[in-house]
Amino acid sequence: KHSTNPSTTTINKARVMKLLKTAFIVTGLALSSAAFSQDAAPAPAATVTAADEASAAIGAPAAGKALGVFFRPSAFKGGAISFIVREGETELGKLKNANYFTAQVTPGKHDYTVHSEAKDVTTIEAEAGETYFLSGEINMGFMAGRPNLSPSDLEAFKAAFKKLKPS
């Protein structure tokens, strides 16, 4: 016989709901842990792919040349300001926030200039077959942002690469 007592029916419904809720939670945890265990294995391959993409994007120095890689990591500070990188009177490229460009250069001394209210000059001694990384940023000036260009390395470029776009 079934009980017609309304309080017993409410207790049974509550027990069933609690059991269903527990079953859903356990099933969800089992599925998510399976998904995480499958995602964990390919992660190193994805990291290697990102590094390879960064190297492929910049290419290699041409025969008898050096390669300059100018990049500006994504940053909130000075994000709306862009600046031009020059060698002497020659404009090599424009660095916006989260941007990069490359330049094939002859071996020897190179002075790269960026400026707004202040001038910043970075000098490198380029050797054929080598790649040089120069990182740009905007520092706060009196009336405008002050661009700065400084020597960097492949690891810093790779770290910033996923957010960079070609100039």
PDB file of C-alpha atoms in Angstrom:
ATOM      1  CA  LYS A   1       0.000   0.000   0.000  1.00  0.00           C
ATOM      2  CA  HIS A   2       1.056   3.554  -0.701  1.00  0.00           C
ATOM      3  CA  SER A   3       1.090   6.117   2.007  1.00  0.00           C
ATOM      4  CA  THR A   4      -1.312   8.983   1.520  1.00  0.00           C
ATOM      5  CA  ASN A   5       0.424  11.098   4.103  1.00  0.00           C
ATOM      6  CA  PRO A   6       1.569  14.335   2.299  1.00  0.00           C
ATOM      7  CA  SER A   7       4.639  14.760   4.543  1.00  0.00           C
ATOM      8  CA  THR A   8       5.974  11.310   3.545  1.00  0.00           C
ATOM      9  CA  THR A   9       5.555  12.158  -0.152  1.00  0.00           C
ATOM     10  CA  THR A  10       7.498  15.429   0.329  1.00  0.00           C
ATOM     11  CA  ILE A  11      10.314  13.580   2.106  1.00  0.00           C
ATOM     12  CA  ASN A  12      10.525  10.981  -0.691  1.00  0.00           C
ATOM     13  CA  LYS A  13      10.647  13.710  -3.379  1.00  0.00           C
ATOM     14  CA  ALA A  14      13.395  15.514  -1.472  1.00  0.00           C
ATOM     15  CA  ARG A  15      15.390  12.269  -1.153  1.00  0.00           C
ATOM     16  CA  VAL A  16      15.015  11.532  -4.891  1.00  0.00           C
ATOM     17  CA  MET A  17      16.064  15.087  -5.808  1.00  0.00           C
ATOM     18  CA  LYS A  18      19.110  14.838  -3.520  1.00  0.00           C
ATOM     19  CA  LEU A  19      20.119  11.512  -5.101  1.00  0.00           C
ATOM     20  CA  LEU A  20      19.706  12.944  -8.620  1.00  0.00           C
ATOM     21  CA  LYS A  21      21.732  16.028  -7.734  1.00  0.00           C
ATOM     22  CA  THR A  22      24.542  13.861  -6.325  1.00  0.00           C
ATOM     23  CA  ALA A  23      24.491  11.652  -9.436  1.00  0.00           C
ATOM     24  CA  PHE A  24      24.775  14.712 -11.710  1.00  0.00           C
ATOM     25  CA  ILE A  25      27.685  16.095  -9.693  1.00  0.00           C
ATOM     26  CA  VAL A  26      29.558  12.784  -9.707  1.00  0.00           C
ATOM     27  CA  THR A  27      28.970  12.356 -13.455  1.00  0.00           C
ATOM     28  CA  GLY A  28      30.105  15.921 -14.137  1.00  0.00           C
ATOM     29  CA  LEU A  29      33.290  15.459 -12.121  1.00  0.00           C
ATOM     30  CA  ALA A  30      34.064  12.189 -13.885  1.00  0.00           C
ATOM     31  CA  LEU A  31      33.588  13.764 -17.315  1.00  0.00           C
ATOM     32  CA  SER A  32      35.602  16.885 -16.509  1.00  0.00           C
ATOM     33  CA  SER A  33      38.503  14.904 -15.043  1.00  0.00           C
ATOM     34  CA  ALA A  34      38.548  12.750 -18.181  1.00  0.00           C
ATOM     35  CA  ALA A  35      38.571  15.878 -20.329  1.00  0.00           C
ATOM     36  CA  PHE A  36      41.412  17.426 -18.303  1.00  0.00           C
ATOM     37  CA  SER A  37      43.483  14.268 -18.492  1.00  0.00           C
ATOM     38  CA  GLN A  38      43.088  14.230 -22.287  1.00  0.00           C
ATOM     39  CA  ASP A  39      43.945  17.951 -22.572  1.00  0.00           C
ATOM     40  CA  ALA A  40      47.034  17.640 -20.368  1.00  0.00           C
ATOM     41  CA  ALA A  41      48.977  15.427 -22.785  1.00  0.00           C
ATOM     42  CA  PRO A  42      48.952  17.668 -25.909  1.00  0.00           C
ATOM     43  CA  ALA A  43      49.918  20.886 -24.056  1.00  0.00           C
ATOM     44  CA  PRO A  44      53.701  20.549 -24.592  1.00  0.00           C
ATOM     45  CA  ALA A  45      53.145  20.044 -28.327  1.00  0.00           C
ATOM     46  CA  ALA A  46      51.045  23.229 -28.445  1.00  0.00           C
ATOM     47  CA  THR A  47      53.866  25.160 -26.711  1.00  0.00           C
ATOM     48  CA  VAL A  48      56.408  23.878 -29.214  1.00  0.00           C
ATOM     49  CA  THR A  49      54.058  24.823 -32.056  1.00  0.00           C
ATOM     50  CA  ALA A  50      53.733  28.396 -30.728  1.00  0.00           C
ATOM     51  CA  ALA A  51      57.531  28.694 -30.539  1.00  0.00           C
ATOM     52  CA  ASP A  52      57.868  27.325 -34.071  1.00  0.00           C
ATOM     53  CA  GLU A  53      55.218  29.794 -35.274  1.00  0.00           C
ATOM     54  CA  ALA A  54      57.197  32.693 -33.808  1.00  0.00           C
ATOM     55  CA  SER A  55      60.404  31.557 -35.515  1.00  0.00           C
ATOM     56  CA  ALA A  56      58.592  30.942 -38.801  1.00  0.00           C
ATOM     57  CA  ALA A  57      56.933  34.368 -38.670  1.00  0.00           C
ATOM     58  CA  ILE A  58      60.232  36.241 -38.525  1.00  0.00           C
ATOM     59  CA  GLY A  59      62.152  34.043 -40.954  1.00  0.00           C
ATOM     60  CA  ALA A  60      65.923  33.918 -41.197  1.00  0.00           C
ATOM     61  CA  PRO A  61      68.600  36.403 -42.223  1.00  0.00           C
ATOM     62  CA  ALA A  62      69.249  36.584 -45.971  1.00  0.00           C
ATOM     63  CA  ALA A  63      72.687  35.510 -47.193  1.00  0.00           C
ATOM     64  CA  GLY A  64      75.297  38.031 -46.058  1.00  0.00           C
ATOM     65  CA  LYS A  65      72.744  39.934 -43.949  1.00  0.00           C
ATOM     66  CA  ALA A  66      71.573  40.135 -40.340  1.00  0.00           C
ATOM     67  CA  LEU A  67      67.919  40.184 -39.298  1.00  0.00           C
ATOM     68  CA  GLY A  68      66.491  42.812 -36.967  1.00  0.00           C
ATOM     69  CA  VAL A  69      63.234  41.927 -35.227  1.00  0.00           C
ATOM     70  CA  PHE A  70      61.489  44.971 -33.772  1.00  0.00           C
ATOM     71  CA  PHE A  71      58.532  44.206 -31.524  1.00  0.00           C
ATOM     72  CA  ARG A  72      56.318  45.848 -28.962  1.00  0.00           C
ATOM     73  CA  PRO A  73      54.591  43.556 -26.453  1.00  0.00           C
ATOM     74  CA  SER A  74      50.943  44.192 -25.667  1.00  0.00           C
ATOM     75  CA  ALA A  75      50.633  46.643 -22.757  1.00  0.00           C
ATOM     76  CA  PHE A  76      47.935  48.919 -21.384  1.00  0.00           C
ATOM     77  CA  LYS A  77      50.445  51.701 -20.608  1.00  0.00           C
ATOM     78  CA  GLY A  78      50.885  53.751 -23.763  1.00  0.00           C
ATOM     79  CA  GLY A  79      48.672  51.372 -25.731  1.00  0.00           C
ATOM     80  CA  ALA A  80      47.175  54.087 -27.933  1.00  0.00           C
ATOM     81  CA  ILE A  81      50.559  55.568 -28.886  1.00  0.00           C
ATOM     82  CA  SER A  82      52.614  54.301 -31.821  1.00  0.00           C
ATOM     83  CA  PHE A  83      56.103  55.317 -32.889  1.00  0.00           C
ATOM     84  CA  ILE A  84      58.371  55.055 -35.918  1.00  0.00           C
ATOM     85  CA  VAL A  85      61.732  53.280 -35.841  1.00  0.00           C
ATOM     86  CA  ARG A  86      64.344  54.971 -38.024  1.00  0.00           C
ATOM     87  CA  GLU A  87      67.923  54.386 -39.013  1.00  0.00           C
ATOM     88  CA  GLY A  88      69.275  57.803 -39.928  1.00  0.00           C
ATOM     89  CA  GLU A  89      66.578  59.363 -42.124  1.00  0.00           C
ATOM     90  CA  THR A  90      65.209  55.984 -43.275  1.00  0.00           C
ATOM     91  CA  GLU A  91      61.931  54.853 -41.761  1.00  0.00           C
ATOM     92  CA  LEU A  92      62.164  51.108 -41.040  1.00  0.00           C
ATOM     93  CA  GLY A  93      58.701  50.585 -39.598  1.00  0.00           C
ATOM     94  CA  LYS A  94      56.018  51.678 -37.196  1.00  0.00           C
ATOM     95  CA  LEU A  95      55.520  50.006 -33.817  1.00  0.00           C
ATOM     96  CA  LYS A  96      51.986  50.029 -32.481  1.00  0.00           C
ATOM     97  CA  ASN A  97      50.903  48.238 -29.345  1.00  0.00           C
ATOM     98  CA  ALA A  98      51.183  44.429 -29.821  1.00  0.00           C
ATOM     99  CA  ASN A  99      52.983  44.758 -33.146  1.00  0.00           C
ATOM    100  CA  TYR A 100      56.237  43.610 -34.803  1.00  0.00           C
ATOM    101  CA  PHE A 101      58.249  43.985 -38.004  1.00  0.00           C
ATOM    102  CA  THR A 102      61.558  42.699 -39.338  1.00  0.00           C
ATOM    103  CA  ALA A 103      64.361  44.310 -41.322  1.00  0.00           C
ATOM    104  CA  GLN A 104      67.227  42.672 -43.223  1.00  0.00           C
ATOM    105  CA  VAL A 105      70.351  44.723 -42.465  1.00  0.00           C
ATOM    106  CA  THR A 106      73.962  44.746 -43.603  1.00  0.00           C
ATOM    107  CA  PRO A 107      76.628  43.674 -41.126  1.00  0.00           C
ATOM    108  CA  GLY A 108      78.111  46.509 -39.104  1.00  0.00           C
ATOM    109  CA  LYS A 109      77.041  49.260 -36.728  1.00  0.00           C
ATOM    110  CA  HIS A 110      73.385  50.356 -36.765  1.00  0.00           C
ATOM    111  CA  ASP A 111      71.812  53.193 -34.747  1.00  0.00           C
ATOM    112  CA  TYR A 112      68.040  52.875 -34.407  1.00  0.00           C
ATOM    113  CA  THR A 113      66.151  55.971 -33.295  1.00  0.00           C
ATOM    114  CA  VAL A 114      62.684  56.478 -31.843  1.00  0.00           C
ATOM    115  CA  HIS A 115      61.441  59.816 -30.568  1.00  0.00           C
ATOM    116  CA  SER A 116      58.598  62.021 -29.456  1.00  0.00           C
ATOM    117  CA  GLU A 117      59.402  64.711 -26.864  1.00  0.00           C
ATOM    118  CA  ALA A 118      62.628  62.820 -26.162  1.00  0.00           C
ATOM    119  CA  LYS A 119      64.926  60.833 -28.429  1.00  0.00           C
ATOM    120  CA  ASP A 120      66.081  57.271 -27.751  1.00  0.00           C
ATOM    121  CA  VAL A 121      68.899  55.668 -29.740  1.00  0.00           C
ATOM    122  CA  THR A 122      69.780  51.985 -29.588  1.00  0.00           C
ATOM    123  CA  THR A 123      72.970  50.778 -31.247  1.00  0.00           C
ATOM    124  CA  ILE A 124      73.742  47.238 -32.356  1.00  0.00           C
ATOM    125  CA  GLU A 125      76.789  45.744 -34.071  1.00  0.00           C
ATOM    126  CA  ALA A 126      75.192  43.345 -36.554  1.00  0.00           C
ATOM    127  CA  GLU A 127      76.947  40.232 -37.846  1.00  0.00           C
ATOM    128  CA  ALA A 128      75.909  38.327 -40.968  1.00  0.00           C
ATOM    129  CA  GLY A 129      73.648  35.348 -40.253  1.00  0.00           C
ATOM    130  CA  GLU A 130      72.581  36.618 -36.810  1.00  0.00           C
ATOM    131  CA  THR A 131      69.130  37.711 -35.608  1.00  0.00           C
ATOM    132  CA  TYR A 132      68.756  40.673 -33.254  1.00  0.00           C
ATOM    133  CA  PHE A 133      65.652  41.389 -31.183  1.00  0.00           C
ATOM    134  CA  LEU A 134      64.711  44.929 -30.141  1.00  0.00           C
ATOM    135  CA  SER A 135      61.746  45.508 -27.862  1.00  0.00           C
ATOM    136  CA  GLY A 136      59.814  48.768 -27.841  1.00  0.00           C
ATOM    137  CA  GLU A 137      57.749  50.278 -25.062  1.00  0.00           C
ATOM    138  CA  ILE A 138      56.192  53.591 -24.074  1.00  0.00           C
ATOM    139  CA  ASN A 139      57.260  55.256 -20.832  1.00  0.00           C
ATOM    140  CA  MET A 140      55.449  58.224 -19.369  1.00  0.00           C
ATOM    141  CA  GLY A 141      56.784  61.624 -20.370  1.00  0.00           C
ATOM    142  CA  PHE A 142      55.843  65.168 -19.360  1.00  0.00           C
ATOM    143  CA  MET A 143      53.345  65.891 -22.154  1.00  0.00           C
ATOM    144  CA  ALA A 144      53.496  62.710 -24.231  1.00  0.00           C
ATOM    145  CA  GLY A 145      54.599  59.118 -24.026  1.00  0.00           C
ATOM    146  CA  ARG A 146      58.319  58.488 -24.464  1.00  0.00           C
ATOM    147  CA  PRO A 147      59.155  55.598 -26.766  1.00  0.00           C
ATOM    148  CA  ASN A 148      62.028  53.374 -25.730  1.00  0.00           C
ATOM    149  CA  LEU A 149      63.801  50.705 -27.785  1.00  0.00           C
ATOM    150  CA  SER A 150      66.037  48.206 -26.029  1.00  0.00           C
ATOM    151  CA  PRO A 151      67.863  44.971 -26.861  1.00  0.00           C
ATOM    152  CA  SER A 152      65.843  41.827 -26.209  1.00  0.00           C
ATOM    153  CA  ASP A 153      65.995  38.125 -27.075  1.00  0.00           C
ATOM    154  CA  LEU A 154      64.158  35.291 -28.784  1.00  0.00           C
ATOM    155  CA  GLU A 155      62.534  34.089 -25.550  1.00  0.00           C
ATOM    156  CA  ALA A 156      60.950  37.505 -24.881  1.00  0.00           C
ATOM    157  CA  PHE A 157      59.701  37.620 -28.478  1.00  0.00           C
ATOM    158  CA  LYS A 158      58.216  34.120 -28.204  1.00  0.00           C
ATOM    159  CA  ALA A 159      56.504  35.054 -24.917  1.00  0.00           C
ATOM    160  CA  ALA A 160      54.904  38.116 -26.527  1.00  0.00           C
ATOM    161  CA  PHE A 161      54.272  36.518 -29.948  1.00  0.00           C
ATOM    162  CA  LYS A 162      50.801  35.061 -29.291  1.00  0.00           C
ATOM    163  CA  LYS A 163      49.435  38.623 -28.929  1.00  0.00           C
ATOM    164  CA  LEU A 164      51.549  40.250 -31.663  1.00  0.00           C
ATOM    165  CA  LYS A 165      50.461  41.176 -35.182  1.00  0.00           C
ATOM    166  CA  PRO A 166      52.759  41.997 -38.093  1.00  0.00           C
ATOM    167  CA  SER A 167      53.171  45.718 -38.688  1.00  0.00           C
TER     168      SER A 167
END
